[in-house]
Short mmCIF file of C-alpha atoms in Angstrom, two decimals:
data_model
loop_
_atom_site.label_atom_id
_atom_site.label_comp_id
_atom_site.label_asym_id
_atom_site.label_seq_id
_atom_site.Cartn_x
_atom_site.Cartn_y
_atom_site.Cartn_z
CA MET A 839 -2.97 -16.50 -20.29
CA LEU A 840 -0.62 -13.49 -20.30
CA VAL A 841 2.44 -15.73 -20.71
CA ALA A 842 0.83 -17.57 -23.61
CA VAL A 843 -0.01 -14.29 -25.36
CA SER A 844 3.53 -13.00 -24.78
CA MET A 845 5.03 -16.17 -26.25
CA ALA A 846 2.74 -15.96 -29.27
CA ILE A 847 3.82 -12.35 -29.88
CA HIS A 848 7.46 -13.42 -29.53
CA ARG A 849 7.08 -16.16 -32.12
CA LYS A 850 5.46 -13.78 -34.59
CA TYR A 851 7.38 -10.52 -34.07
CA GLY A 852 10.68 -11.51 -32.47
CA ASP A 853 12.49 -10.30 -29.35
CA MET A 854 11.09 -6.77 -29.35
CA CYS A 855 7.85 -5.24 -30.55
CA THR A 856 5.36 -2.51 -29.65
CA ILE A 857 1.65 -2.87 -29.02
CA PHE A 858 -0.92 -0.29 -27.96
CA LEU A 859 -3.05 -0.63 -24.84
CA GLY A 860 -5.66 1.96 -25.65
CA ARG A 861 -3.59 5.03 -26.52
CA THR A 862 -0.50 3.87 -24.61
CA PRO A 863 2.40 2.31 -26.55
CA VAL A 864 3.87 -0.69 -24.71
CA VAL A 865 7.21 -2.23 -25.70
CA ILE A 866 7.37 -5.99 -25.13
CA LEU A 867 10.78 -7.56 -24.63
CA ASN A 868 11.26 -11.31 -25.08
CA GLY A 869 14.56 -13.08 -24.69
CA TYR A 870 17.44 -13.02 -22.24
CA GLN A 871 19.76 -10.72 -24.18
CA VAL A 872 17.30 -7.88 -24.84
CA VAL A 873 15.98 -7.99 -21.25
CA LYS A 874 19.56 -7.90 -19.92
CA GLU A 875 20.46 -5.00 -22.20
CA ALA A 876 17.42 -3.01 -21.09
CA PHE A 877 17.31 -3.64 -17.35
CA VAL A 878 20.98 -4.30 -16.53
CA GLN A 879 23.18 -2.56 -19.07
CA SER A 880 20.79 0.39 -19.50
CA ALA A 881 19.14 0.27 -16.08
CA VAL A 882 18.90 4.04 -15.59
CA GLU A 883 17.19 4.63 -18.94
CA PHE A 884 14.60 1.96 -18.11
CA ALA A 885 14.17 2.83 -14.43
CA GLY A 886 10.97 4.83 -14.87
CA ARG A 887 7.50 3.64 -13.89
CA PRO A 888 4.52 3.57 -16.25
CA VAL A 889 1.84 6.12 -15.43
CA MET A 890 -1.21 4.26 -14.11
CA PRO A 891 -4.15 6.70 -14.17
CA ILE A 892 -6.16 4.65 -11.67
CA LEU A 893 -3.31 5.00 -9.12
CA GLU A 894 -2.48 8.59 -10.01
CA TRP A 895 -6.10 9.38 -9.19
CA PHE A 896 -5.46 9.14 -5.45
CA LEU A 897 -1.67 8.80 -5.03
CA HIS A 898 -0.81 11.82 -7.22
CA GLY A 899 2.63 10.41 -8.03
CA ARG A 900 3.77 10.41 -4.42
CA GLY A 901 5.60 7.71 -2.49
CA ILE A 902 7.77 5.02 -4.01
CA LEU A 903 5.29 2.85 -5.88
CA THR A 904 4.04 5.40 -8.41
CA ALA A 905 6.50 8.30 -8.11
CA PRO A 906 8.44 9.08 -11.31
CA TYR A 907 12.08 8.01 -11.28
CA GLY A 908 14.26 10.95 -10.30
CA PRO A 909 15.94 12.71 -7.35
CA SER A 910 12.81 12.67 -5.18
CA TRP A 911 12.19 8.96 -5.77
CA LYS A 912 15.83 8.14 -5.03
CA GLN A 913 15.70 10.16 -1.80
CA GLN A 914 12.50 8.45 -0.65
CA ARG A 915 13.85 5.00 -1.48
CA ARG A 916 17.21 5.62 0.20
CA PHE A 917 15.58 6.93 3.37
CA THR A 918 13.05 4.09 3.50
CA LEU A 919 15.66 1.34 3.08
CA MET A 920 17.99 2.92 5.64
CA THR A 921 15.21 3.43 8.19
CA LEU A 922 13.71 -0.04 7.83
CA ARG A 923 17.16 -1.58 8.20
CA ASN A 924 17.66 0.44 11.37
CA PHE A 925 14.48 -1.16 12.69
CA GLY A 926 15.75 -4.61 11.84
CA LEU A 927 14.61 -5.33 8.29
CA GLY A 928 17.07 -7.71 6.65
CA LYS A 929 18.81 -8.39 9.96
CA LYS A 930 18.56 -11.15 12.53
CA SER A 931 16.97 -8.74 15.01
CA ILE A 932 13.71 -8.86 13.07
CA GLU A 933 13.56 -12.63 13.43
CA ALA A 934 12.38 -12.22 17.02
CA GLN A 935 9.50 -10.02 15.86
CA ILE A 936 8.54 -12.48 13.15
CA SER A 937 8.71 -15.37 15.61
CA GLU A 938 6.48 -13.47 18.02
CA LYS A 939 3.91 -12.78 15.30
CA SER A 940 4.11 -16.44 14.27
CA THR A 941 2.98 -17.53 17.73
CA PHE A 942 -0.21 -15.49 17.30
CA LEU A 943 -0.75 -17.10 13.90
CA ILE A 944 -0.25 -20.60 15.32
CA ARG A 945 -2.66 -19.80 18.12
CA ALA A 946 -5.25 -18.63 15.58
CA PHE A 947 -4.81 -21.90 13.67
CA GLN A 948 -5.24 -23.91 16.86
CA GLU A 949 -8.49 -22.12 17.63
CA THR A 950 -10.06 -23.79 14.59
CA LYS A 951 -9.83 -27.11 16.52
CA GLY A 952 -9.00 -29.13 13.43
CA GLN A 953 -11.93 -27.88 11.37
CA PRO A 954 -11.38 -26.90 7.70
CA PHE A 955 -10.78 -23.15 7.20
CA ASP A 956 -9.38 -20.71 4.68
CA PRO A 957 -5.87 -19.73 5.92
CA GLN A 958 -5.61 -16.64 3.69
CA PHE A 959 -7.35 -14.34 6.17
CA LYS A 960 -5.19 -15.36 9.14
CA VAL A 961 -1.93 -15.36 7.15
CA THR A 962 -2.76 -11.87 5.83
CA ASN A 963 -3.26 -10.75 9.43
CA ALA A 964 0.14 -12.11 10.44
CA VAL A 965 2.05 -10.56 7.52
CA SER A 966 0.23 -7.23 7.92
CA ASN A 967 1.11 -7.13 11.61
CA ILE A 968 4.81 -7.47 10.84
CA ILE A 969 4.52 -4.46 8.52
CA CYS A 970 2.45 -2.56 11.11
CA SER A 971 5.11 -3.19 13.76
CA LEU A 972 7.74 -1.54 11.57
CA VAL A 973 5.58 1.33 10.33
CA PHE A 974 3.16 2.02 13.20
CA GLY A 975 5.16 0.60 16.11
CA ASN A 976 2.49 -1.86 17.24
CA ARG A 977 0.49 -4.90 16.17
CA PHE A 978 -3.27 -5.33 16.05
CA GLU A 979 -5.26 -8.16 17.54
CA TYR A 980 -6.88 -10.43 15.00
CA SER A 981 -10.21 -9.54 16.60
CA ASN A 982 -9.66 -5.77 16.14
CA ALA A 983 -12.64 -4.71 14.02
CA LYS A 984 -10.94 -1.55 12.71
CA PHE A 985 -7.87 -3.49 11.60
CA GLN A 986 -9.98 -6.12 9.87
CA TYR A 987 -11.93 -3.39 8.09
CA LEU A 988 -8.71 -1.75 6.84
CA LEU A 989 -7.43 -5.09 5.55
CA HIS A 990 -10.76 -5.53 3.78
CA LEU A 991 -10.38 -2.09 2.14
CA VAL A 992 -6.86 -2.90 0.94
CA SER A 993 -7.89 -6.32 -0.38
CA ASN A 994 -10.93 -4.82 -2.08
CA ASN A 995 -8.81 -2.16 -3.78
CA VAL A 996 -6.31 -4.73 -5.05
CA ARG A 997 -9.19 -6.70 -6.54
CA LEU A 998 -10.85 -3.62 -8.05
CA ALA A 999 -7.56 -2.27 -9.47
CA GLY A 1000 -7.11 -5.52 -11.36
CA GLY A 1001 -10.68 -5.53 -12.63
CA MET A 1002 -11.90 -4.71 -16.10
CA ALA A 1003 -13.29 -1.26 -15.18
CA ALA A 1004 -9.99 -0.07 -13.68
CA GLN A 1005 -7.98 -1.44 -16.59
CA MET A 1006 -10.26 0.37 -19.02
CA VAL A 1007 -9.57 3.61 -17.11
CA ASN A 1008 -5.83 2.92 -17.33
CA MET A 1009 -6.10 2.53 -21.10
CA CYS A 1010 -8.61 5.36 -21.60
CA PRO A 1011 -8.26 7.88 -18.71
CA PHE A 1012 -11.18 9.97 -19.98
CA LEU A 1013 -13.46 7.18 -18.66
CA ARG A 1014 -12.55 7.93 -15.04
CA PRO A 1015 -15.56 10.21 -14.22
CA PHE A 1016 -18.06 7.65 -15.50
CA PRO A 1017 -19.92 5.41 -13.02
CA GLY A 1018 -18.49 1.97 -12.39
CA PRO A 1019 -16.74 -0.28 -9.85
CA HIS A 1020 -13.54 1.78 -10.20
CA GLN A 1021 -15.20 4.67 -8.33
CA LYS A 1022 -15.07 2.58 -5.14
CA ILE A 1023 -11.26 2.56 -5.29
CA LEU A 1024 -11.06 6.26 -4.39
CA ASP A 1025 -13.61 5.86 -1.57
CA ASN A 1026 -11.62 2.99 -0.07
CA ALA A 1027 -8.33 4.88 -0.44
CA CYS A 1028 -9.76 7.94 1.34
CA GLU A 1029 -10.75 5.80 4.34
CA ILE A 1030 -7.29 4.23 4.48
CA PHE A 1031 -5.62 7.65 4.28
CA GLN A 1032 -7.86 8.97 7.07
CA PHE A 1033 -6.64 6.17 9.33
CA ILE A 1034 -3.01 6.85 8.40
CA ASP A 1035 -3.42 10.62 8.92
CA LYS A 1036 -4.89 10.04 12.37
CA THR A 1037 -2.04 7.68 13.24
CA ILE A 1038 0.54 10.23 12.08
CA GLN A 1039 -1.04 12.93 14.26
CA GLU A 1040 -0.89 10.60 17.26
CA HIS A 1041 2.78 9.94 16.55
CA ARG A 1042 3.44 13.67 16.28
CA GLN A 1043 2.01 14.21 19.77
CA THR A 1044 4.17 11.48 21.34
CA LEU A 1045 7.29 12.02 19.21
CA ASP A 1046 10.59 11.50 21.03
CA ALA A 1047 13.48 12.86 18.98
CA GLU A 1048 15.97 10.76 20.94
CA ASN A 1049 14.07 7.50 20.60
CA PRO A 1050 12.07 7.06 17.38
CA LYS A 1051 10.07 3.87 17.79
CA ASP A 1052 8.99 3.20 14.20
CA TYR A 1053 9.08 4.35 10.58
CA ILE A 1054 6.53 7.14 11.10
CA ASP A 1055 8.57 8.65 13.94
CA ALA A 1056 11.73 8.50 11.83
CA TYR A 1057 9.95 10.12 8.87
CA LEU A 1058 8.58 12.95 11.03
CA LEU A 1059 12.05 13.61 12.43
CA GLU A 1060 13.53 13.65 8.92
CA MET A 1061 10.85 16.13 7.81
CA ASP A 1062 11.68 18.41 10.75
CA LYS A 1063 15.38 18.11 9.93
CA VAL A 1064 14.88 19.04 6.27
CA ARG A 1065 12.61 21.96 7.16
CA GLY A 1066 15.24 23.24 9.58
CA GLN A 1067 17.82 23.25 6.78
CA ASP A 1068 15.63 25.27 4.41
CA PRO A 1069 16.63 28.96 4.17
#
């Protein structure tokens, strides 16, 4: 649907035009040359992220996903890429971890004993556990109720963020306080953040400066290092 609309706009208005989503002007680029000029030849000028009110509501512009392009974003991105590579991302060393997680996925498939099932849930578990191994330093059993609940919260938020209510808030931010499905997004996010905060505190208590075991450990050490450099 979106592609068809984009092509229709291209046929009528050419390679570049502006439309308004609510009060937000959106520039639509169609065609190889204008896209190349914008995102390759003028990459820095077009490196910013659009402000998404529904995400700003609980992320407050922090992190990499929603942070504005600038020195802080570059620092976060550089540190994240370097740290994840140190833990094997993009290298052959991570293949062993992926292979290990794959055995759990295969075992979960085998437990269905040939009966029809929806693979999405089990595949999501496997992919999430690879991420958890890098970030949290451990994997979760598929039967772990807390882990399943967190995956449900994330999945629910992705669905809600793409829903009509959330998109209306993105176009008209003044609608945010009104009742609607979008209110559940903040509730879900708060529960996820509570879990992450608790995990960070546990990492702080067991932190070994000589042997960081995951991304959280490395981030805590970097924070301590930066604080030590402050006058």
